[in-house]
Amino acid sequence: MLADLWPQYGLTIFTPRLELRLPREEELAALATLAGKGVHRADERPFLTPWTDGGPEDRARSVLQEHWSRLAEWSMAAWRLGLGVFRHGQPLGVVTLRARDFLVVREVTTSAWLGIEHQGKGYGTEARAGLLTLAFDHLDARAARTEVFQDNHASQLVL
């Protein structure tokens, strides 16, 4: 089994409405297509990196590259766990839990994106709460941060 070789594939977080887990290849393609359709309004730039610039194929490829590179670069010193957010099997977006020198500082950072049609329904808050439950209850984190621009009021309301 893949989870025997790469344990992150054995992790699934359930919240009242959502399932958070590493996507399989076909699900990853669906998440990439979802990102290609848009994750924010055209007049916004809610991310530090410009991964949403360009056309639908550019955004889709960015999702694929981010997913594959983070899995390949995994190490105890610096890791990112990007989990697909699913509701009734439908992909809604991705939430990420990451840390650097976690065993020393015990701090995690969260980030997320949801397909534009899934925003404003509480899924982002619920997904991040699931990630933080993993971090604090199972990984013994002591602090958590989330990234958001000051002018991104919707994301500020998320944990």
CSV table of N, CA and C in Angstrom, one decimal:
chain,number,residue,atom,x,y,z
A,1,MET,N,0.8,-1.2,0.0
A,1,MET,CA,0.0,0.0,0.0
A,1,MET,C,0.9,1.2,0.0
A,2,LEU,N,0.4,2.3,-0.7
A,2,LEU,CA,1.1,3.5,-0.7
A,2,LEU,C,1.4,4.1,0.7
A,3,ALA,N,0.4,4.0,1.6
A,3,ALA,CA,0.5,4.6,2.9
A,3,ALA,C,1.6,3.9,3.7
A,4,ASP,N,2.0,2.7,3.4
A,4,ASP,CA,3.1,2.0,4.0
A,4,ASP,C,4.4,2.6,3.6
A,5,LEU,N,4.5,3.1,2.4
A,5,LEU,CA,5.8,3.8,2.0
A,5,LEU,C,5.8,5.3,2.2
A,6,TRP,N,4.6,5.9,2.2
A,6,TRP,CA,4.5,7.3,2.4
A,6,TRP,C,3.3,7.5,3.3
A,7,PRO,N,3.6,7.6,4.6
A,7,PRO,CA,2.5,7.5,5.6
A,7,PRO,C,1.5,8.6,5.5
A,8,GLN,N,1.8,9.8,4.9
A,8,GLN,CA,0.8,10.9,4.8
A,8,GLN,C,-0.4,10.4,4.0
A,9,TYR,N,-0.3,9.4,3.2
A,9,TYR,CA,-1.4,8.9,2.4
A,9,TYR,C,-2.4,8.1,3.3
A,10,GLY,N,-2.0,7.7,4.5
A,10,GLY,CA,-2.8,7.1,5.4
A,10,GLY,C,-3.6,8.0,6.3
A,11,LEU,N,-3.4,9.3,6.2
A,11,LEU,CA,-4.0,10.3,7.1
A,11,LEU,C,-5.3,10.8,6.5
A,12,THR,N,-6.4,10.7,7.2
A,12,THR,CA,-7.6,11.4,6.8
A,12,THR,C,-8.2,12.1,8.1
A,13,ILE,N,-8.6,13.3,7.9
A,13,ILE,CA,-9.2,14.1,8.9
A,13,ILE,C,-10.6,14.3,8.6
A,14,PHE,N,-11.5,13.9,9.5
A,14,PHE,CA,-13.0,14.1,9.2
A,14,PHE,C,-13.4,15.3,10.1
A,15,THR,N,-14.2,16.2,9.6
A,15,THR,CA,-14.9,17.2,10.3
A,15,THR,C,-16.4,17.0,10.1
A,16,PRO,N,-17.3,17.7,10.7
A,16,PRO,CA,-18.7,17.5,10.5
A,16,PRO,C,-19.1,17.4,9.1
A,17,ARG,N,-18.6,18.2,8.2
A,17,ARG,CA,-19.0,18.2,6.8
A,17,ARG,C,-18.0,17.8,5.8
A,18,LEU,N,-16.7,17.7,6.2
A,18,LEU,CA,-15.6,17.6,5.3
A,18,LEU,C,-14.7,16.4,5.6
A,19,GLU,N,-14.0,16.1,4.5
A,19,GLU,CA,-12.9,15.0,4.6
A,19,GLU,C,-11.6,15.7,4.1
A,20,LEU,N,-10.6,15.7,4.9
A,20,LEU,CA,-9.3,16.2,4.5
A,20,LEU,C,-8.3,15.1,4.3
A,21,ARG,N,-7.6,15.0,3.1
A,21,ARG,CA,-6.7,14.0,2.9
A,21,ARG,C,-5.9,14.3,1.7
A,22,LEU,N,-4.8,13.6,1.5
A,22,LEU,CA,-4.0,13.7,0.3
A,22,LEU,C,-4.9,13.2,-0.9
A,23,PRO,N,-4.9,14.0,-1.9
A,23,PRO,CA,-5.7,13.5,-3.1
A,23,PRO,C,-5.0,12.5,-3.9
A,24,ARG,N,-5.8,11.6,-4.5
A,24,ARG,CA,-5.2,10.6,-5.4
A,24,ARG,C,-5.1,11.4,-6.8
A,25,GLU,N,-4.5,10.7,-7.7
A,25,GLU,CA,-4.1,11.4,-9.0
A,25,GLU,C,-5.3,12.0,-9.7
A,26,GLU,N,-6.4,11.3,-9.8
A,26,GLU,CA,-7.6,11.8,-10.5
A,26,GLU,C,-8.2,13.0,-9.7
A,27,GLU,N,-8.2,12.9,-8.4
A,27,GLU,CA,-8.7,13.9,-7.5
A,27,GLU,C,-7.8,15.2,-7.6
A,28,LEU,N,-6.5,14.9,-7.7
A,28,LEU,CA,-5.6,16.1,-7.8
A,28,LEU,C,-5.9,16.8,-9.1
A,29,ALA,N,-6.2,16.1,-10.2
A,29,ALA,CA,-6.5,16.7,-11.5
A,29,ALA,C,-7.8,17.5,-11.3
A,30,ALA,N,-8.8,17.0,-10.6
A,30,ALA,CA,-10.0,17.7,-10.3
A,30,ALA,C,-9.8,19.0,-9.5
A,31,LEU,N,-8.9,18.9,-8.5
A,31,LEU,CA,-8.5,20.1,-7.7
A,31,LEU,C,-7.8,21.1,-8.6
A,32,ALA,N,-6.9,20.7,-9.5
A,32,ALA,CA,-6.2,21.6,-10.4
A,32,ALA,C,-7.2,22.3,-11.3
A,33,THR,N,-8.2,21.5,-11.8
A,33,THR,CA,-9.2,22.1,-12.7
A,33,THR,C,-10.0,23.1,-11.9
A,34,LEU,N,-10.4,22.8,-10.7
A,34,LEU,CA,-11.1,23.7,-9.8
A,34,LEU,C,-10.4,25.0,-9.6
A,35,ALA,N,-9.1,25.0,-9.3
A,35,ALA,CA,-8.3,26.2,-9.2
A,35,ALA,C,-8.2,27.0,-10.5
A,36,GLY,N,-8.2,26.2,-11.6
A,36,GLY,CA,-8.2,26.9,-12.9
A,36,GLY,C,-9.4,27.7,-13.2
A,37,LYS,N,-10.5,27.3,-12.6
A,37,LYS,CA,-11.8,28.1,-12.7
A,37,LYS,C,-11.8,29.4,-11.9
A,38,GLY,N,-10.9,29.4,-10.9
A,38,GLY,CA,-10.7,30.6,-10.1
A,38,GLY,C,-10.9,30.4,-8.6
A,39,VAL,N,-10.0,31.1,-7.8
A,39,VAL,CA,-10.1,31.0,-6.4
A,39,VAL,C,-10.2,32.3,-5.7
A,40,HIS,N,-10.4,33.4,-6.5
A,40,HIS,CA,-10.6,34.7,-6.0
A,40,HIS,C,-11.1,35.6,-7.1
A,41,ARG,N,-11.7,36.8,-6.8
A,41,ARG,CA,-12.1,37.7,-7.8
A,41,ARG,C,-10.9,38.3,-8.5
A,42,ALA,N,-11.1,38.7,-9.8
A,42,ALA,CA,-10.0,39.2,-10.6
A,42,ALA,C,-9.4,40.4,-10.0
A,43,ASP,N,-10.1,41.2,-9.3
A,43,ASP,CA,-9.5,42.4,-8.7
A,43,ASP,C,-8.7,42.2,-7.4
A,44,GLU,N,-8.6,41.0,-7.0
A,44,GLU,CA,-7.9,40.6,-5.7
A,44,GLU,C,-6.6,39.9,-6.0
A,45,ARG,N,-5.7,40.0,-5.0
A,45,ARG,CA,-4.5,39.2,-5.0
A,45,ARG,C,-4.2,38.7,-3.6
A,46,PRO,N,-4.9,37.7,-3.1
A,46,PRO,CA,-4.9,37.3,-1.7
A,46,PRO,C,-3.7,36.4,-1.3
A,47,PHE,N,-2.8,36.1,-2.2
A,47,PHE,CA,-1.7,35.2,-1.9
A,47,PHE,C,-0.3,35.9,-2.1
A,48,LEU,N,0.6,35.5,-1.2
A,48,LEU,CA,2.0,36.1,-1.3
A,48,LEU,C,2.6,35.7,-2.6
A,49,THR,N,2.5,34.5,-3.0
A,49,THR,CA,3.1,34.1,-4.3
A,49,THR,C,2.0,34.2,-5.4
A,50,PRO,N,2.4,34.6,-6.6
A,50,PRO,CA,1.5,34.9,-7.7
A,50,PRO,C,1.0,33.7,-8.4
A,51,TRP,N,0.7,32.6,-7.7
A,51,TRP,CA,0.3,31.3,-8.4
A,51,TRP,C,-1.0,31.4,-9.1
A,52,THR,N,-1.8,32.4,-8.8
A,52,THR,CA,-3.1,32.5,-9.4
A,52,THR,C,-3.1,33.5,-10.6
A,53,ASP,N,-1.9,34.1,-10.9
A,53,ASP,CA,-1.8,34.9,-12.1
A,53,ASP,C,-1.8,34.0,-13.3
A,54,GLY,N,-2.1,34.5,-14.5
A,54,GLY,CA,-2.2,33.7,-15.7
A,54,GLY,C,-3.6,33.1,-15.9
A,55,GLY,N,-3.6,32.2,-16.9
A,55,GLY,CA,-4.9,31.6,-17.3
A,55,GLY,C,-5.2,30.4,-16.5
A,56,PRO,N,-6.3,29.8,-16.8
A,56,PRO,CA,-6.8,28.5,-16.1
A,56,PRO,C,-5.7,27.4,-16.1
A,57,GLU,N,-5.1,27.2,-17.2
A,57,GLU,CA,-4.1,26.1,-17.3
A,57,GLU,C,-2.9,26.4,-16.4
A,58,ASP,N,-2.5,27.7,-16.3
A,58,ASP,CA,-1.4,28.1,-15.5
A,58,ASP,C,-1.7,27.8,-14.0
A,59,ARG,N,-2.9,28.2,-13.6
A,59,ARG,CA,-3.3,27.9,-12.2
A,59,ARG,C,-3.4,26.4,-11.9
A,60,ALA,N,-3.9,25.7,-12.9
A,60,ALA,CA,-4.0,24.2,-12.7
A,60,ALA,C,-2.6,23.6,-12.6
A,61,ARG,N,-1.7,24.0,-13.5
A,61,ARG,CA,-0.3,23.4,-13.4
A,61,ARG,C,0.3,23.8,-12.1
A,62,SER,N,0.1,25.0,-11.6
A,62,SER,CA,0.7,25.4,-10.3
A,62,SER,C,0.2,24.5,-9.2
A,63,VAL,N,-1.0,24.2,-9.2
A,63,VAL,CA,-1.6,23.3,-8.1
A,63,VAL,C,-0.8,21.9,-8.2
A,64,LEU,N,-0.7,21.4,-9.4
A,64,LEU,CA,0.0,20.1,-9.6
A,64,LEU,C,1.5,20.2,-9.1
A,65,GLN,N,2.2,21.2,-9.6
A,65,GLN,CA,3.6,21.4,-9.2
A,65,GLN,C,3.7,21.6,-7.7
A,66,GLU,N,2.9,22.4,-7.1
A,66,GLU,CA,3.0,22.6,-5.6
A,66,GLU,C,2.8,21.2,-4.9
A,67,HIS,N,1.8,20.5,-5.3
A,67,HIS,CA,1.5,19.2,-4.6
A,67,HIS,C,2.6,18.3,-4.7
A,68,TRP,N,3.1,18.1,-6.0
A,68,TRP,CA,4.2,17.1,-6.2
A,68,TRP,C,5.5,17.5,-5.5
A,69,SER,N,5.8,18.8,-5.6
A,69,SER,CA,7.1,19.2,-5.1
A,69,SER,C,7.1,19.1,-3.6
A,70,ARG,N,6.0,19.5,-2.9
A,70,ARG,CA,5.9,19.4,-1.4
A,70,ARG,C,6.0,18.0,-0.9
A,71,LEU,N,5.4,17.1,-1.6
A,71,LEU,CA,5.5,15.7,-1.2
A,71,LEU,C,7.0,15.2,-1.4
A,72,ALA,N,7.6,15.5,-2.5
A,72,ALA,CA,8.9,15.1,-2.8
A,72,ALA,C,10.0,15.7,-1.8
A,73,GLU,N,9.7,16.9,-1.4
A,73,GLU,CA,10.7,17.6,-0.5
A,73,GLU,C,10.5,17.4,1.0
A,74,TRP,N,9.6,16.5,1.3
A,74,TRP,CA,9.2,16.3,2.7
A,74,TRP,C,10.4,15.9,3.6
A,75,SER,N,10.6,16.6,4.7
A,75,SER,CA,11.6,16.2,5.6
A,75,SER,C,11.2,16.6,7.0
A,76,MET,N,11.8,16.0,8.0
A,76,MET,CA,11.4,16.4,9.4
A,76,MET,C,11.8,17.8,9.7
A,77,ALA,N,12.8,18.4,9.1
A,77,ALA,CA,13.2,19.8,9.4
A,77,ALA,C,12.2,20.8,8.8
A,78,ALA,N,11.6,20.5,7.7
A,78,ALA,CA,10.7,21.5,7.0
A,78,ALA,C,9.7,20.7,6.2
A,79,TRP,N,8.4,20.8,6.5
A,79,TRP,CA,7.4,20.0,5.8
A,79,TRP,C,6.2,20.9,5.6
A,80,ARG,N,5.5,20.4,4.5
A,80,ARG,CA,4.2,21.0,4.2
A,80,ARG,C,3.2,19.8,3.9
A,81,LEU,N,2.1,19.9,4.5
A,81,LEU,CA,1.1,18.8,4.3
A,81,LEU,C,-0.1,19.5,3.7
A,82,GLY,N,-0.2,19.4,2.3
A,82,GLY,CA,-1.4,20.0,1.6
A,82,GLY,C,-2.4,19.0,1.4
A,83,LEU,N,-3.5,19.1,2.1
A,83,LEU,CA,-4.6,18.1,2.0
A,83,LEU,C,-5.8,18.7,1.2
A,84,GLY,N,-6.3,17.8,0.3
A,84,GLY,CA,-7.5,18.1,-0.4
A,84,GLY,C,-8.7,18.2,0.5
A,85,VAL,N,-9.6,19.2,0.3
A,85,VAL,CA,-10.8,19.3,1.0
A,85,VAL,C,-11.9,18.8,0.2
A,86,PHE,N,-12.6,17.8,0.7
A,86,PHE,CA,-13.7,17.1,0.0
A,86,PHE,C,-15.0,17.1,0.8
A,87,ARG,N,-16.1,17.3,0.1
A,87,ARG,CA,-17.4,17.2,0.7
A,87,ARG,C,-18.2,16.3,-0.2
A,88,HIS,N,-18.6,15.1,0.4
A,88,HIS,CA,-19.3,14.1,-0.4
A,88,HIS,C,-18.6,13.7,-1.6
A,89,GLY,N,-17.2,13.6,-1.5
A,89,GLY,CA,-16.4,13.2,-2.6
A,89,GLY,C,-16.0,14.3,-3.6
A,90,GLN,N,-16.7,15.5,-3.5
A,90,GLN,CA,-16.4,16.6,-4.4
A,90,GLN,C,-15.3,17.4,-3.8
A,91,PRO,N,-14.3,17.7,-4.7
A,91,PRO,CA,-13.2,18.6,-4.2
A,91,PRO,C,-13.6,20.0,-4.1
A,92,LEU,N,-13.2,20.6,-3.0
A,92,LEU,CA,-13.6,22.1,-2.7
A,92,LEU,C,-12.3,23.0,-2.8
A,93,GLY,N,-11.2,22.4,-2.4
A,93,GLY,CA,-9.9,23.2,-2.4
A,93,GLY,C,-8.8,22.4,-1.7
A,94,VAL,N,-7.9,23.2,-1.1
A,94,VAL,CA,-6.7,22.6,-0.5
A,94,VAL,C,-6.4,23.4,0.8
A,95,VAL,N,-6.1,22.7,1.9
A,95,VAL,CA,-5.6,23.4,3.1
A,95,VAL,C,-4.3,22.8,3.4
A,96,THR,N,-3.4,23.7,3.9
A,96,THR,CA,-2.0,23.3,4.1
A,96,THR,C,-1.6,23.6,5.5
A,97,LEU,N,-0.9,22.6,6.1
A,97,LEU,CA,-0.3,22.7,7.4
A,97,LEU,C,1.2,22.6,7.2
A,98,ARG,N,2.0,23.6,7.7
A,98,ARG,CA,3.4,23.5,7.4
A,98,ARG,C,4.2,23.9,8.7
A,99,ALA,N,5.4,23.4,8.7
A,99,ALA,CA,6.3,23.7,9.8
A,99,ALA,C,7.8,23.7,9.4
A,100,ARG,N,8.5,24.4,10.1
A,100,ARG,CA,10.0,24.4,10.0
A,100,ARG,C,10.6,24.3,11.4
A,101,ASP,N,11.5,23.3,11.5
A,101,ASP,CA,12.0,23.0,12.8
A,101,ASP,C,11.0,22.7,13.9
A,102,PHE,N,9.9,22.0,13.5
A,102,PHE,CA,8.8,21.7,14.4
A,102,PHE,C,9.2,21.1,15.7
A,103,LEU,N,10.1,20.2,15.7
A,103,LEU,CA,10.4,19.5,17.0
A,103,LEU,C,11.0,20.4,18.0
A,104,VAL,N,11.6,21.6,17.5
A,104,VAL,CA,12.2,22.6,18.4
A,104,VAL,C,11.1,23.7,18.7
A,105,VAL,N,10.5,24.3,17.7
A,105,VAL,CA,9.7,25.4,18.0
A,105,VAL,C,8.2,25.1,18.2
A,106,ARG,N,7.8,23.9,17.8
A,106,ARG,CA,6.4,23.4,18.0
A,106,ARG,C,5.3,24.4,17.5
A,107,GLU,N,5.6,25.0,16.3
A,107,GLU,CA,4.7,26.0,15.7
A,107,GLU,C,4.4,25.5,14.3
A,108,VAL,N,3.1,25.7,13.9
A,108,VAL,CA,2.7,25.4,12.6
A,108,VAL,C,2.1,26.7,12.0
A,109,THR,N,2.0,26.6,10.6
A,109,THR,CA,1.3,27.7,9.9
A,109,THR,C,0.3,27.0,9.0
A,110,THR,N,-0.9,27.7,8.8
A,110,THR,CA,-1.9,27.2,7.9
A,110,THR,C,-2.1,28.1,6.8
A,111,SER,N,-2.5,27.6,5.7
A,111,SER,CA,-2.9,28.4,4.5
A,111,SER,C,-4.0,27.6,3.8
A,112,ALA,N,-4.7,28.2,2.9
A,112,ALA,CA,-5.8,27.5,2.2
A,112,ALA,C,-6.2,28.2,0.9
A,113,TRP,N,-6.8,27.5,0.1
A,113,TRP,CA,-7.6,28.1,-1.0
A,113,TRP,C,-8.8,27.2,-1.3
A,114,LEU,N,-9.9,27.8,-1.7
A,114,LEU,CA,-11.1,27.1,-2.0
A,114,LEU,C,-11.5,27.6,-3.4
A,115,GLY,N,-12.1,26.7,-4.2
A,115,GLY,CA,-12.7,27.2,-5.4
A,115,GLY,C,-13.7,28.3,-5.1
A,116,ILE,N,-13.8,29.2,-6.0
A,116,ILE,CA,-14.6,30.4,-5.7
A,116,ILE,C,-16.1,30.1,-5.4
A,117,GLU,N,-16.6,29.1,-6.0
A,117,GLU,CA,-18.0,28.7,-5.8
A,117,GLU,C,-18.2,28.1,-4.4
A,118,HIS,N,-17.2,27.7,-3.7
A,118,HIS,CA,-17.3,27.1,-2.4
A,118,HIS,C,-17.0,28.0,-1.3
A,119,GLN,N,-16.7,29.2,-1.6
A,119,GLN,CA,-16.3,30.2,-0.5
A,119,GLN,C,-17.5,30.8,0.1
A,120,GLY,N,-17.4,31.3,1.3
A,120,GLY,CA,-18.5,31.9,2.1
A,120,GLY,C,-19.5,30.9,2.7
A,121,LYS,N,-19.1,29.7,2.8
A,121,LYS,CA,-20.0,28.7,3.3
A,121,LYS,C,-19.4,28.0,4.6
A,122,GLY,N,-18.3,28.6,5.1
A,122,GLY,CA,-17.7,28.0,6.3
A,122,GLY,C,-16.8,26.9,6.1
A,123,TYR,N,-16.6,26.4,4.9
A,123,TYR,CA,-15.7,25.3,4.6
A,123,TYR,C,-14.2,25.6,5.0
A,124,GLY,N,-13.8,26.8,4.7
A,124,GLY,CA,-12.4,27.1,5.0
A,124,GLY,C,-12.2,27.1,6.5
A,125,THR,N,-13.1,27.7,7.3
A,125,THR,CA,-12.9,27.7,8.7
A,125,THR,C,-13.0,26.3,9.3
A,126,GLU,N,-13.9,25.4,8.8
A,126,GLU,CA,-14.0,24.1,9.2
A,126,GLU,C,-12.8,23.2,8.9
A,127,ALA,N,-12.2,23.4,7.7
A,127,ALA,CA,-11.0,22.7,7.3
A,127,ALA,C,-9.8,23.1,8.1
A,128,ARG,N,-9.6,24.4,8.3
A,128,ARG,CA,-8.5,24.8,9.2
A,128,ARG,C,-8.7,24.3,10.6
A,129,ALA,N,-9.9,24.3,11.1
A,129,ALA,CA,-10.1,23.7,12.4
A,129,ALA,C,-9.7,22.3,12.5
A,130,GLY,N,-9.9,21.5,11.4
A,130,GLY,CA,-9.5,20.1,11.4
A,130,GLY,C,-8.0,20.0,11.4
A,131,LEU,N,-7.3,20.9,10.6
A,131,LEU,CA,-5.8,20.9,10.6
A,131,LEU,C,-5.3,21.3,12.0
A,132,LEU,N,-5.9,22.2,12.6
A,132,LEU,CA,-5.4,22.6,14.0
A,132,LEU,C,-5.6,21.6,15.0
A,133,THR,N,-6.7,20.8,14.8
A,133,THR,CA,-6.9,19.7,15.7
A,133,THR,C,-5.8,18.7,15.6
A,134,LEU,N,-5.4,18.4,14.4
A,134,LEU,CA,-4.3,17.5,14.1
A,134,LEU,C,-3.0,18.1,14.8
A,135,ALA,N,-2.8,19.3,14.5
A,135,ALA,CA,-1.5,20.0,15.0
A,135,ALA,C,-1.5,20.0,16.6
A,136,PHE,N,-2.5,20.4,17.2
A,136,PHE,CA,-2.5,20.5,18.7
A,136,PHE,C,-2.8,19.2,19.4
A,137,ASP,N,-3.7,18.5,19.0
A,137,ASP,CA,-4.1,17.2,19.7
A,137,ASP,C,-3.3,16.0,19.4
A,138,HIS,N,-2.6,16.0,18.2
A,138,HIS,CA,-1.9,14.8,17.8
A,138,HIS,C,-0.4,15.0,17.6
A,139,LEU,N,0.0,16.2,17.2
A,139,LEU,CA,1.4,16.5,16.9
A,139,LEU,C,2.0,17.4,18.0
A,140,ASP,N,1.2,17.8,19.0
A,140,ASP,CA,1.7,18.5,20.2
A,140,ASP,C,2.3,19.9,19.8
A,141,ALA,N,1.6,20.6,18.9
A,141,ALA,CA,2.0,21.9,18.5
A,141,ALA,C,1.6,22.8,19.7
A,142,ARG,N,2.4,23.9,19.9
A,142,ARG,CA,2.1,24.9,20.9
A,142,ARG,C,1.7,26.2,20.4
A,143,ALA,N,1.8,26.5,19.1
A,143,ALA,CA,1.4,27.7,18.5
A,143,ALA,C,1.1,27.5,17.0
A,144,ALA,N,0.2,28.3,16.5
A,144,ALA,CA,-0.2,28.2,15.1
A,144,ALA,C,-0.4,29.7,14.6
A,145,ARG,N,0.0,29.8,13.3
A,145,ARG,CA,-0.2,31.0,12.6
A,145,ARG,C,-1.0,30.8,11.4
A,146,THR,N,-1.6,31.8,10.9
A,146,THR,CA,-2.3,31.7,9.6
A,146,THR,C,-1.9,32.9,8.8
A,147,GLU,N,-1.8,32.7,7.5
A,147,GLU,CA,-1.3,33.8,6.6
A,147,GLU,C,-2.6,34.5,6.0
A,148,VAL,N,-2.6,35.8,6.0
A,148,VAL,CA,-3.7,36.5,5.4
A,148,VAL,C,-3.2,38.0,5.2
A,149,PHE,N,-3.6,38.6,4.1
A,149,PHE,CA,-3.3,40.0,3.9
A,149,PHE,C,-4.3,40.8,4.7
A,150,GLN,N,-3.9,42.0,5.2
A,150,GLN,CA,-4.7,42.9,6.0
A,150,GLN,C,-6.0,43.3,5.3
A,151,ASP,N,-6.0,43.4,3.9
A,151,ASP,CA,-7.2,43.8,3.2
A,151,ASP,C,-8.1,42.6,2.8
A,152,ASN,N,-7.7,41.4,3.2
A,152,ASN,CA,-8.5,40.3,2.9
A,152,ASN,C,-9.4,39.9,4.1
A,153,HIS,N,-10.5,40.7,4.2
A,153,HIS,CA,-11.4,40.6,5.3
A,153,HIS,C,-12.1,39.2,5.5
A,154,ALA,N,-12.4,38.6,4.3
A,154,ALA,CA,-13.1,37.3,4.4
A,154,ALA,C,-12.1,36.3,5.0
A,155,SER,N,-10.9,36.3,4.6
A,155,SER,CA,-9.9,35.3,5.2
A,155,SER,C,-9.6,35.6,6.6
A,156,GLN,N,-9.6,36.9,7.0
A,156,GLN,CA,-9.4,37.2,8.4
A,156,GLN,C,-10.4,36.6,9.3
A,157,LEU,N,-11.6,36.4,8.8
A,157,LEU,CA,-12.6,35.8,9.7
A,157,LEU,C,-12.4,34.3,9.9
A,158,VAL,N,-11.6,33.7,9.0
A,158,VAL,CA,-11.2,32.3,9.2
A,158,VAL,C,-10.2,32.2,10.3
A,159,LEU,N,-10.2,31.1,11.1
A,159,LEU,CA,-9.2,31.0,12.2
A,159,LEU,C,-7.9,31.7,12.0
